[in-house]
Amino acid sequence: MLASGILGYSAETLESIAEGGAGAVVTKSVGLKPRKGYTNPTVVQVSCGLINAMGLPNPGIDEFAEEIREARTSLEVPLIVSVYGYSEEEYATVARKAVEAGADAVELNVSCPHVKETGSEIGQDLEILAKVVSKVKSTINRPVFVKLSPNVTSIADIAEVVVKAGADALTAINTVKAMAIDTETTIPILSNRVGGLSGQAIKPIALRCVYDIYERVKVPIIGCGGVTDWRDAVEFLLAGASAVQIGTAIATEGPGVFKAVSHGIEEYLKVKGFKSVKEIVGLSHRS
Ligand code: DHB
């Protein structure tokens, strides 16, 4: 799947990713009202990854609903809309409008590492988090994915709360809180100072999170964080993921990365004598 936040909001960009071989696409996060986001610089390249702090720029669900409708008519793969809000009611309203416009599922962003009063501020408060998930679950009749933050003491504890509240699947992980400082100007590079690290740098962290979550809950896990080639994807499957998302690697590998990864997984299964991906999901847990 295409990971959330990588590409813009237009139906055309989502279609180009599906043509590149993605089995599903997740949109950038959308909220109830339009948000401008932070001023530049909003992205900085670091060793083995990117740090970004865009500030959840988005056109608001009412305008974005048009793009969802358009994308839904032409896309041949499931369309998952990433949703954020400032309260359980807001999450539910945005999710309802997304589903009315044609979303096949929603992914709740309760893990943006730096925007005030949403994202990880919701995802780290277990009481509010449970209310958000159950409110969305009772409002829409489509699968609810919840994208978890690695910036917590125990991601498995959070996963348990979210699954008890009704989540159908978990996406692990969102970006890791990070920063970069310009030694010339002596100040942080990003206008927001702090951002979220993605890409190969976070793969071992994401893998450990998926492994921990798989030991605790039974719902499908979607691995996300640094997947760049088939071997990364297979590692996530062995850790317990049933699918993976790819984001940052599109910048380095291009949209063909989806076909390359799925072809590589198929070859691996063939060489190893497995009949289906299902046979390797969580296989690393056996003793
Ligand atoms: C932003 C949102 C995220 O969920 C994230 O992990 C990083 C950045 C943003 O819009 O700034």
XYZ file of C-alpha atoms and ligand atoms in Angstrom:
298
model
C 0.000 0.000 0.000
C 0.948 3.613 -0.463
C 1.639 5.053 3.007
C -0.203 8.169 4.114
C 1.322 11.611 3.766
C 3.635 11.012 0.862
C 1.641 12.264 -2.053
C -0.840 15.085 -2.392
C -4.566 14.939 -2.650
C -5.236 14.654 -6.353
C -6.964 11.635 -7.827
C -4.299 11.509 -10.577
C -1.360 11.033 -8.218
C -3.172 8.236 -6.380
C -3.927 6.547 -9.714
C -0.280 6.747 -10.796
C 0.699 4.896 -7.618
C -1.905 2.183 -8.253
C -0.505 1.836 -11.776
C 2.951 1.457 -10.183
C 1.673 -1.698 -8.510
C 0.318 -0.611 -5.113
C -2.422 -2.929 -3.847
C -4.160 -0.057 -2.024
C -3.551 3.641 -1.440
C -3.794 5.733 1.712
C -4.366 9.475 1.310
C -2.644 12.261 3.187
C -4.443 13.043 6.437
C -7.573 15.159 6.131
C -9.420 17.060 8.855
C -12.742 18.820 9.245
C -11.507 22.267 8.218
C -8.770 23.385 5.800
C -5.306 23.838 7.357
C -2.426 25.755 5.807
C 0.337 23.833 7.532
C 3.741 25.188 8.576
C 5.966 27.516 6.586
C 9.069 26.122 4.825
C 11.399 24.383 5.392
C 9.086 21.439 6.063
C 11.310 18.538 4.935
C 14.994 17.794 5.524
C 17.038 14.875 4.241
C 19.205 13.100 6.833
C 21.259 9.875 6.806
C 18.982 7.058 5.641
C 15.766 9.048 5.867
C 13.714 12.219 5.813
C 12.455 14.381 8.648
C 9.237 16.222 7.876
C 6.950 18.607 9.677
C 4.316 19.762 7.225
C 1.753 20.673 9.877
C -1.073 18.572 8.434
C -1.812 20.880 5.478
C -5.075 19.809 3.858
C -8.083 21.243 2.032
C -10.635 20.018 4.613
C -12.946 17.055 4.113
C -15.702 18.922 2.227
C -13.353 19.942 -0.577
C -11.387 16.674 -0.444
C -14.614 14.682 -0.790
C -14.659 15.705 -4.464
C -11.206 14.149 -5.003
C -12.297 10.995 -3.176
C -15.329 10.701 -5.473
C -13.179 11.188 -8.558
C -10.497 8.765 -7.366
C -13.097 6.157 -6.439
C -14.525 6.092 -9.940
C -11.144 5.518 -11.630
C -9.036 3.650 -9.037
C -8.968 -0.125 -9.300
C -7.542 -0.642 -5.806
C -9.019 0.111 -2.366
C -8.881 3.754 -1.298
C -8.138 4.344 2.367
C -8.629 7.859 3.682
C -6.364 9.016 6.525
C -8.329 11.072 9.043
C -7.338 13.379 11.904
C -9.408 15.508 14.277
C -9.329 17.447 17.527
C -12.081 15.451 19.240
C -13.883 12.131 18.902
C -16.786 13.932 17.189
C -14.435 15.486 14.623
C -12.744 12.182 13.807
C -16.186 10.601 13.379
C -17.562 13.403 11.192
C -14.538 13.389 8.878
C -14.622 9.571 8.678
C -18.362 9.610 7.866
C -17.894 12.198 5.106
C -14.940 10.223 3.695
C -17.028 7.032 3.562
C -19.986 8.893 2.019
C -17.607 10.089 -0.710
C -16.426 6.527 -1.408
C -13.591 5.620 0.987
C -13.225 1.838 1.318
C -11.694 2.184 4.802
C -10.316 4.902 7.043
C -6.954 5.063 8.797
C -7.034 7.159 11.957
C -3.969 9.354 12.382
C -3.564 9.337 16.153
C 0.185 9.572 15.813
C 1.322 12.774 14.062
C 4.322 13.631 16.259
C 4.018 17.414 16.547
C 0.700 19.094 15.677
C -0.893 20.378 18.896
C -4.099 18.801 20.275
C -4.344 16.064 17.641
C -2.230 13.150 16.378
C -0.013 11.693 19.076
C -1.570 13.921 21.745
C -4.713 11.834 21.160
C -2.793 8.584 20.623
C -0.964 8.877 23.941
C -4.065 9.527 26.040
C -5.568 6.055 26.339
C -8.999 7.256 27.486
C -9.461 9.709 24.606
C -7.915 7.256 22.142
C -10.438 4.539 23.025
C -13.302 7.031 22.688
C -12.082 8.192 19.263
C -11.817 4.635 17.949
C -15.183 3.449 19.253
C -16.944 6.628 18.080
C -15.574 6.234 14.550
C -16.324 2.508 14.596
C -19.969 3.119 15.541
C -20.326 5.890 12.941
C -19.118 4.153 9.783
C -19.682 0.719 8.293
C -16.208 0.351 6.775
C -12.987 -1.010 8.280
C -11.199 1.267 10.732
C -7.395 1.131 10.720
C -5.503 2.922 13.475
C -1.977 4.201 12.798
C 0.146 4.017 15.922
C 3.031 6.143 17.132
C 6.384 4.623 18.071
C 6.974 7.584 20.418
C 5.498 5.762 23.422
C 6.783 3.533 26.222
C 4.793 0.473 25.126
C 3.209 0.351 21.675
C 1.694 -3.053 22.556
C -0.243 -1.498 25.465
C -1.651 1.128 23.091
C -2.476 -1.552 20.494
C -4.453 -3.489 23.082
C -6.564 -0.455 24.020
C -7.230 0.365 20.364
C -8.269 -3.210 19.506
C -10.578 -3.397 22.553
C -12.187 -0.159 21.307
C -12.979 -1.858 17.977
C -10.081 -1.239 15.569
C -10.151 -3.652 12.613
C -6.437 -3.323 11.814
C -3.357 -1.485 13.034
C -0.782 0.379 11.004
C 2.637 0.424 12.661
C 4.366 2.851 12.675
C 4.022 6.588 12.113
C 7.189 8.696 12.090
C 9.714 8.876 14.917
C 10.046 12.283 16.595
C 13.321 13.815 15.391
C 15.196 16.991 14.460
C 18.156 18.376 12.508
C 20.207 21.496 13.304
C 22.040 23.701 10.790
C 25.583 24.189 12.067
C 26.003 27.382 9.994
C 22.941 29.212 11.259
C 23.071 27.271 14.568
C 19.276 26.793 14.575
C 16.959 23.854 13.800
C 16.382 23.369 10.070
C 12.636 22.738 10.090
C 10.441 25.766 10.699
C 8.614 23.726 13.349
C 12.019 22.704 14.782
C 10.799 19.154 15.500
C 9.436 16.724 12.909
C 8.926 13.043 12.141
C 11.696 10.764 10.826
C 10.790 8.269 8.081
C 12.702 5.986 5.722
C 15.328 3.289 6.170
C 16.602 4.812 9.434
C 13.400 3.734 11.228
C 12.933 0.239 9.790
C 14.439 -1.655 12.752
C 12.238 0.372 15.129
C 9.117 -0.308 13.063
C 9.962 -3.994 12.846
C 10.303 -4.294 16.630
C 6.952 -2.484 17.058
C 5.182 -4.904 14.673
C 6.786 -7.850 16.488
C 5.602 -6.550 19.903
C 2.070 -5.826 18.676
C 1.746 -9.270 17.045
C 2.485 -10.906 20.426
C -0.359 -8.947 22.040
C -3.354 -8.620 19.653
C -5.064 -10.657 16.946
C -6.098 -8.063 14.325
C -4.127 -7.652 11.068
C -1.054 -5.426 11.297
C 0.132 -3.265 8.413
C 3.892 -2.722 8.657
C 5.134 0.754 7.803
C 8.553 2.322 8.196
C 11.497 2.191 5.819
C 10.312 -0.530 3.440
C 12.537 -0.065 0.387
C 12.974 -3.533 -1.108
C 11.385 -7.005 -0.953
C 13.650 -8.134 1.873
C 12.347 -5.322 4.104
C 8.779 -6.355 3.283
C 9.499 -10.026 4.037
C 11.024 -9.029 7.394
C 7.787 -7.209 8.281
C 5.702 -10.247 7.258
C 7.882 -12.544 9.378
C 7.484 -10.111 12.303
C 3.690 -10.387 12.014
C 2.498 -7.866 9.432
C -0.138 -8.998 6.912
C 0.693 -6.144 4.541
C 3.179 -3.292 4.274
C 3.002 0.347 3.345
C 5.671 2.206 1.397
C 6.226 5.948 1.558
C 9.676 7.490 1.679
C 11.162 4.903 -0.728
C 9.027 6.354 -3.526
C 11.371 9.373 -3.426
C 14.458 7.200 -3.983
C 13.094 4.230 -5.968
C 10.177 5.824 -7.871
C 6.601 4.492 -8.105
C 7.896 1.192 -9.577
C 8.967 0.253 -6.026
C 5.544 -1.365 -5.437
C 5.917 -3.819 -8.332
C 9.549 -4.514 -7.431
C 8.653 -5.318 -3.816
C 5.673 -7.536 -4.630
C 7.612 -9.389 -7.327
C 10.467 -9.930 -4.843
C 8.063 -11.315 -2.224
C 6.613 -13.749 -4.773
C 10.084 -14.965 -5.748
C 11.026 -15.416 -2.085
C 7.894 -17.492 -1.440
C 8.607 -19.639 -4.501
C 12.262 -20.244 -3.627
C 11.398 -21.079 -0.013
C 8.490 -23.336 -1.006
C 5.677 -21.322 0.573
C 2.299 -21.284 -1.163
C 1.014 -18.007 0.214
C 2.104 -14.905 2.080
C -0.194 -16.106 4.881
C 2.257 -18.910 5.628
C 4.997 -16.468 6.630
C 2.965 -13.893 8.591
C 4.422 -13.971 12.127
C 6.709 -16.891 11.319
C 9.630 -15.385 13.262
C 7.680 -15.828 16.538
C 7.902 -19.612 16.586
C 10.210 -21.042 19.219
C 2.976 15.177 9.609
C 2.008 14.273 9.950
C 2.375 13.024 10.415
O 1.468 12.088 10.788
C 3.723 12.698 10.520
O 4.067 11.488 10.980
C 4.684 13.602 10.192
C 4.307 14.862 9.729
C 2.633 16.528 9.132
O 1.645 16.750 8.436
O 3.382 17.458 9.477
